[in-house]
Short mmCIF file of N, CA and C in Angstrom, two decimals:
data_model
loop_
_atom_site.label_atom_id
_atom_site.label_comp_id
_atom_site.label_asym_id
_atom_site.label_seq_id
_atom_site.Cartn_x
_atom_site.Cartn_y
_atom_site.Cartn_z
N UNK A 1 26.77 -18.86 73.12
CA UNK A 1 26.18 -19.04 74.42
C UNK A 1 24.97 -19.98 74.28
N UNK A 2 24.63 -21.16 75.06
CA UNK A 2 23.85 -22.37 75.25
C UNK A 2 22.73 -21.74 75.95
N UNK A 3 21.48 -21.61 75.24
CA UNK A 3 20.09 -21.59 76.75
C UNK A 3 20.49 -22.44 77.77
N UNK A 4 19.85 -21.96 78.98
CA UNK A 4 19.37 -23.15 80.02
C UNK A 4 18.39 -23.63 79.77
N UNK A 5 18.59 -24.91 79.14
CA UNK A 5 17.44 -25.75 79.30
C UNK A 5 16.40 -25.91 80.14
N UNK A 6 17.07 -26.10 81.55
CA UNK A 6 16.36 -26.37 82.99
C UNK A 6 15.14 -25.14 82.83
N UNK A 7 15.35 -23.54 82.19
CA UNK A 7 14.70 -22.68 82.61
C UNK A 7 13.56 -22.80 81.58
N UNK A 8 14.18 -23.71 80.02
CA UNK A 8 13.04 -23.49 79.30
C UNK A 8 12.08 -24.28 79.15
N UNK A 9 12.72 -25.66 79.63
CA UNK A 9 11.70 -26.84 80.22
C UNK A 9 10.63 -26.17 81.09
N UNK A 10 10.89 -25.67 81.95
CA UNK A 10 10.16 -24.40 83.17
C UNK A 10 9.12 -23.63 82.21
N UNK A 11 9.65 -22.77 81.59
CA UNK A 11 8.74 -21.93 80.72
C UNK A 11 7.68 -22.51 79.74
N UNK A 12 8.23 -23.75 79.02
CA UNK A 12 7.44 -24.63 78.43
C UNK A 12 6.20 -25.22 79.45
N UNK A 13 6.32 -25.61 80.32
CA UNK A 13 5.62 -26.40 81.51
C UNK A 13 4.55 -25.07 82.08
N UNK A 14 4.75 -23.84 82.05
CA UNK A 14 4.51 -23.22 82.43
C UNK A 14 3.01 -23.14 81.12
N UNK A 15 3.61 -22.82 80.24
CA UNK A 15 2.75 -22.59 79.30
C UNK A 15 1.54 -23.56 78.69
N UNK A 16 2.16 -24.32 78.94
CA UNK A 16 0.83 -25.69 78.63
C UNK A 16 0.33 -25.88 79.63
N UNK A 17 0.18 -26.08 81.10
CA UNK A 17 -0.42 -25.43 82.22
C UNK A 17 -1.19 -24.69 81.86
N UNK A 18 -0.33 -23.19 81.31
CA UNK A 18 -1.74 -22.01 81.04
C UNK A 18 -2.61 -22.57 80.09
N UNK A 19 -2.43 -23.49 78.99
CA UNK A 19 -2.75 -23.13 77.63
C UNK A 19 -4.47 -23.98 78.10
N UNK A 20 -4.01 -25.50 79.04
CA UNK A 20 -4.67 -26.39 79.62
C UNK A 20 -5.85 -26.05 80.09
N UNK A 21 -5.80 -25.01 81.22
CA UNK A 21 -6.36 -24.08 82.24
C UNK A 21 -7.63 -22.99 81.17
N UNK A 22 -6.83 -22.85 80.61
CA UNK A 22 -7.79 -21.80 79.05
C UNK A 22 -8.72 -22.71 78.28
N UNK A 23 -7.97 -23.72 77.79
CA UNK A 23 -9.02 -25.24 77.18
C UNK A 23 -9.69 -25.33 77.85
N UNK A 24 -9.82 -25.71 79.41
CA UNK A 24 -10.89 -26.12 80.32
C UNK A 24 -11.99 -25.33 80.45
N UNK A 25 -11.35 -23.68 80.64
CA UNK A 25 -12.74 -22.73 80.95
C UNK A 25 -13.20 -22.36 80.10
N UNK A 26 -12.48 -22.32 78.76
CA UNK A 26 -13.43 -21.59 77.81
C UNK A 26 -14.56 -22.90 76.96
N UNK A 27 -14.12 -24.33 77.50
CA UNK A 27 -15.16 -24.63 77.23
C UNK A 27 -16.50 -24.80 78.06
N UNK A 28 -15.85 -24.25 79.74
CA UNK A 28 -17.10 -24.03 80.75
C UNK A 28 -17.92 -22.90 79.82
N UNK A 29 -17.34 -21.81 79.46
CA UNK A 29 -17.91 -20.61 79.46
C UNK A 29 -18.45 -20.96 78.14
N UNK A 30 -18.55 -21.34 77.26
CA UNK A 30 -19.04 -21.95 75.83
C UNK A 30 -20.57 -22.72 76.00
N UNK A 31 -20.51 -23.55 77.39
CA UNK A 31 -21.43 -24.29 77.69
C UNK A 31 -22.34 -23.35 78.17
N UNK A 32 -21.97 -22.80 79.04
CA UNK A 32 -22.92 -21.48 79.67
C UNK A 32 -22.86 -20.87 79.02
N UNK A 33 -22.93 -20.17 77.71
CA UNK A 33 -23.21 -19.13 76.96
C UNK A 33 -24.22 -20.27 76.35
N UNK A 34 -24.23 -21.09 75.56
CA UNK A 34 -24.84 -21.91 74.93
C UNK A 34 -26.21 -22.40 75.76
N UNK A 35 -26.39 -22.49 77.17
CA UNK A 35 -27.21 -22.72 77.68
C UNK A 35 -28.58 -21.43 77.95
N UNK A 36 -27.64 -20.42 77.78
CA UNK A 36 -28.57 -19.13 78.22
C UNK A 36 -28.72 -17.93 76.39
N UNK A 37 -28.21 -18.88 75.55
CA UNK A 37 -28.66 -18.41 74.11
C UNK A 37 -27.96 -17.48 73.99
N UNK A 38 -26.73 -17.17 74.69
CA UNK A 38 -26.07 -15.24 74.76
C UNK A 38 -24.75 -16.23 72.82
N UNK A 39 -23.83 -15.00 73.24
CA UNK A 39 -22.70 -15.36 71.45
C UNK A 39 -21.84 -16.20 72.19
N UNK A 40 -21.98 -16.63 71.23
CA UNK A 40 -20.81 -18.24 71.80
C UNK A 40 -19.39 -17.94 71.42
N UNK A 41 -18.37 -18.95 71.36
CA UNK A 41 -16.90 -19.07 71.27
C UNK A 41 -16.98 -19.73 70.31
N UNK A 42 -16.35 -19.10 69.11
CA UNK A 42 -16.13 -20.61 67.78
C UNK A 42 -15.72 -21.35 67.80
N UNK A 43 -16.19 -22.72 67.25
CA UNK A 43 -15.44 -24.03 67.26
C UNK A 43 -14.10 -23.83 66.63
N UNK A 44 -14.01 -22.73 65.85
CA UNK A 44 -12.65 -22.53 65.48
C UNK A 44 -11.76 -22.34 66.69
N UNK A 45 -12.05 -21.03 67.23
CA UNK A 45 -10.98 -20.82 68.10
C UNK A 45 -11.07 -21.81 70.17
N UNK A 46 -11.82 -22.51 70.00
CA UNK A 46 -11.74 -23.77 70.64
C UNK A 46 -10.47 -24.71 70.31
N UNK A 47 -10.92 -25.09 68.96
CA UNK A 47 -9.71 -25.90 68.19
C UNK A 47 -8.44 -25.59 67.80
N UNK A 48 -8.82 -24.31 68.21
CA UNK A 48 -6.78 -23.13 67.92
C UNK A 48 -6.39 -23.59 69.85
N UNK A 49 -6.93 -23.27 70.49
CA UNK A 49 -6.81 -23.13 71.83
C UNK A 49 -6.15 -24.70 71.93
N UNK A 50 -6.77 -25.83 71.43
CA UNK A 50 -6.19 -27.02 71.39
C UNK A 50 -5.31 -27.25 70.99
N UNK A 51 -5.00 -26.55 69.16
CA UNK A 51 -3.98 -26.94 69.05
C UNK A 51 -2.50 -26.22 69.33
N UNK A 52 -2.64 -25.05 70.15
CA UNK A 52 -1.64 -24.63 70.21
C UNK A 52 -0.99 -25.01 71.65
N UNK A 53 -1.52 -25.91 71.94
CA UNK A 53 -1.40 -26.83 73.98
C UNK A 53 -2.28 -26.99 74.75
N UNK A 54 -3.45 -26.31 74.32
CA UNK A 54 -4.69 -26.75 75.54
C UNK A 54 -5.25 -27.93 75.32
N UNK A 55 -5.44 -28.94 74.12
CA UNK A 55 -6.02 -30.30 73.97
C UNK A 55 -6.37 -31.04 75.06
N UNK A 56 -5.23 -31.55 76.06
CA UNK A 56 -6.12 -32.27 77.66
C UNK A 56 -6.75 -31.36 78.40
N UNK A 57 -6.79 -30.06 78.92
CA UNK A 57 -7.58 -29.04 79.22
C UNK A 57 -9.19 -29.04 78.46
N UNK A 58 -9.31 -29.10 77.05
CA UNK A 58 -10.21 -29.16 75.88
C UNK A 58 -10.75 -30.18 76.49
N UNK A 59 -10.26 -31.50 76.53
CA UNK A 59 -11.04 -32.64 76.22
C UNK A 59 -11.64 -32.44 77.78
N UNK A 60 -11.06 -32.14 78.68
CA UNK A 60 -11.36 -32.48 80.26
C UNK A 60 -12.87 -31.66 80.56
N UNK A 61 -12.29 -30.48 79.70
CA UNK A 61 -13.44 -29.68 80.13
C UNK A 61 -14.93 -30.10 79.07
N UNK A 62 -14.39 -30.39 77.99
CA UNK A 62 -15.50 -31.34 77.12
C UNK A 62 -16.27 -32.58 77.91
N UNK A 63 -15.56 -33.39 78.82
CA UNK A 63 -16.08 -34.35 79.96
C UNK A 63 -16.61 -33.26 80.89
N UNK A 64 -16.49 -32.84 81.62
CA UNK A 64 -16.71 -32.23 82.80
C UNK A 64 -17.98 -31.39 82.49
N UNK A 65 -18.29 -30.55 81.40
CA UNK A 65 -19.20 -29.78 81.22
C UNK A 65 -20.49 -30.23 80.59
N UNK A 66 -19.89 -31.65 79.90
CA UNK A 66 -20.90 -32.38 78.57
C UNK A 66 -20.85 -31.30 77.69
N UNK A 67 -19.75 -30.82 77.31
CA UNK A 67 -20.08 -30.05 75.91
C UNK A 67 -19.00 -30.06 74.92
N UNK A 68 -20.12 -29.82 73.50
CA UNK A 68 -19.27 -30.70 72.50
C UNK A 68 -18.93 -32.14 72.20
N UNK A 69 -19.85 -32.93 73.27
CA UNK A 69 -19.49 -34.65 72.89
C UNK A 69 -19.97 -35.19 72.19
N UNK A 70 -21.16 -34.61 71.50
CA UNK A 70 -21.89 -35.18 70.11
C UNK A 70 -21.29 -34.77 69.26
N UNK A 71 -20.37 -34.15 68.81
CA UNK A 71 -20.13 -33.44 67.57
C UNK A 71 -18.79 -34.69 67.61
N UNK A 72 -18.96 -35.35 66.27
CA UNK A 72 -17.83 -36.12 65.85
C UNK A 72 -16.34 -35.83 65.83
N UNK A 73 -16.42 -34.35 65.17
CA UNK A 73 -15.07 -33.55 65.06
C UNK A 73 -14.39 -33.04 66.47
N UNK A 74 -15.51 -33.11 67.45
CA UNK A 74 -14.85 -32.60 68.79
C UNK A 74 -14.14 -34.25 69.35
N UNK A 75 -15.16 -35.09 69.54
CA UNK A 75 -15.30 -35.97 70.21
C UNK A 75 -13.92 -36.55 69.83
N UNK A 76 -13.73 -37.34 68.35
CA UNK A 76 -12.23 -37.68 68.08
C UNK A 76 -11.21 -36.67 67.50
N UNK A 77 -11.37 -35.61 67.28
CA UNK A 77 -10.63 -34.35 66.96
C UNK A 77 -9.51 -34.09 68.13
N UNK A 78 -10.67 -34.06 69.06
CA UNK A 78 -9.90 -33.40 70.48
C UNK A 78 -8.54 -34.68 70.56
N UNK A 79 -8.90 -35.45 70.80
CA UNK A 79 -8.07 -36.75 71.05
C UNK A 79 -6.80 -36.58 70.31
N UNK A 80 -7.52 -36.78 69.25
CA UNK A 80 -6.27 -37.16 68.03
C UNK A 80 -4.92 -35.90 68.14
N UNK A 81 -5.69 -34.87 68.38
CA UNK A 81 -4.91 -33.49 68.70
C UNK A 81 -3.74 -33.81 70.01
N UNK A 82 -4.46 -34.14 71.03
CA UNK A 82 -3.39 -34.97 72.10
C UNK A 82 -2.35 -35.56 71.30
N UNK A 83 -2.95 -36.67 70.66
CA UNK A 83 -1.99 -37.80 70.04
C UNK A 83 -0.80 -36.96 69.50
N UNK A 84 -0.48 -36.24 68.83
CA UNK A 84 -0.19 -36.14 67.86
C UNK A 84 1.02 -35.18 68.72
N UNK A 85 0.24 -34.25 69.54
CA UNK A 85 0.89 -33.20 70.32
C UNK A 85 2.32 -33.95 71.44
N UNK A 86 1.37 -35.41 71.73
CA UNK A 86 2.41 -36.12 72.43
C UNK A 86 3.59 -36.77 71.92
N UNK A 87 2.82 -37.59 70.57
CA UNK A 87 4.06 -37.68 69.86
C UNK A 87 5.06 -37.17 69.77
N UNK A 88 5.20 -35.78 69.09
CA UNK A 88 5.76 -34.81 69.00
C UNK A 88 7.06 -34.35 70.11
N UNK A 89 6.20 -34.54 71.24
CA UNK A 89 6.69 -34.47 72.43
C UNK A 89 8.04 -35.12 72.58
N UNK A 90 7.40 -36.81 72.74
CA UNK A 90 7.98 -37.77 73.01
C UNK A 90 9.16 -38.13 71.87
N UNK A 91 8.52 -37.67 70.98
CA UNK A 91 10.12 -37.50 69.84
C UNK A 91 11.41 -36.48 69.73
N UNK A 92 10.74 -35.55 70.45
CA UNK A 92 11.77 -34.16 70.43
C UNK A 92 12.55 -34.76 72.07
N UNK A 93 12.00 -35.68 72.96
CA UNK A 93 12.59 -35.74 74.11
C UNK A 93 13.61 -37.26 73.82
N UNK A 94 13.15 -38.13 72.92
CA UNK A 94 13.50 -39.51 73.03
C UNK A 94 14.52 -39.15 71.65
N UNK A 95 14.58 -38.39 70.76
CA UNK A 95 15.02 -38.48 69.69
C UNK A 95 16.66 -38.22 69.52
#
């Protein structure tokens, strides 16, 4: 028996949406913890959050909040994480 594709394209889409949505706020909430001195979110699990689909979420909310844009490893980290994620993408779809 064959998956439906159609449903897992869906579920996939679904999930990087969420993953996006999570990148964005937890780097709101990172900024505001960081602003008012309370425990922050590790750059680790920032960078898990990226790499497991939130990366354009990450970077957006890295623009949007100003946080994390001095740090070298965020600034082209985040990016390269895209890159790589799209690739990926674009090879499993074009291949």
């Amino acid at each position: 028996m064959t998956p439906d594709y159609n449903i897992l394209h869906i579920i996939l889409l679904i999930y990087i949406v969420v993953m996006n949505v999570i990148g964005f706020v937890i780097m709101g909430v990172d900024k505001k913890r960081a602003i008012r001195g309370a425990f922050r979110i590790s750059e680790a699990s920032l960078f898990f959050v990226a790499l497991i689909g939130g990366s354009l979420g990450s970077i957006v909310g890295m623009q949007h909040f100003r946080h994390k844009t001095k740090h070298w490893y965020f600034k082209y980290g985040m990016p390269v994480i895209l890159m790589v994620q799209i690739a990926l993408l674009l090879t499993h779809y074009f291949h």
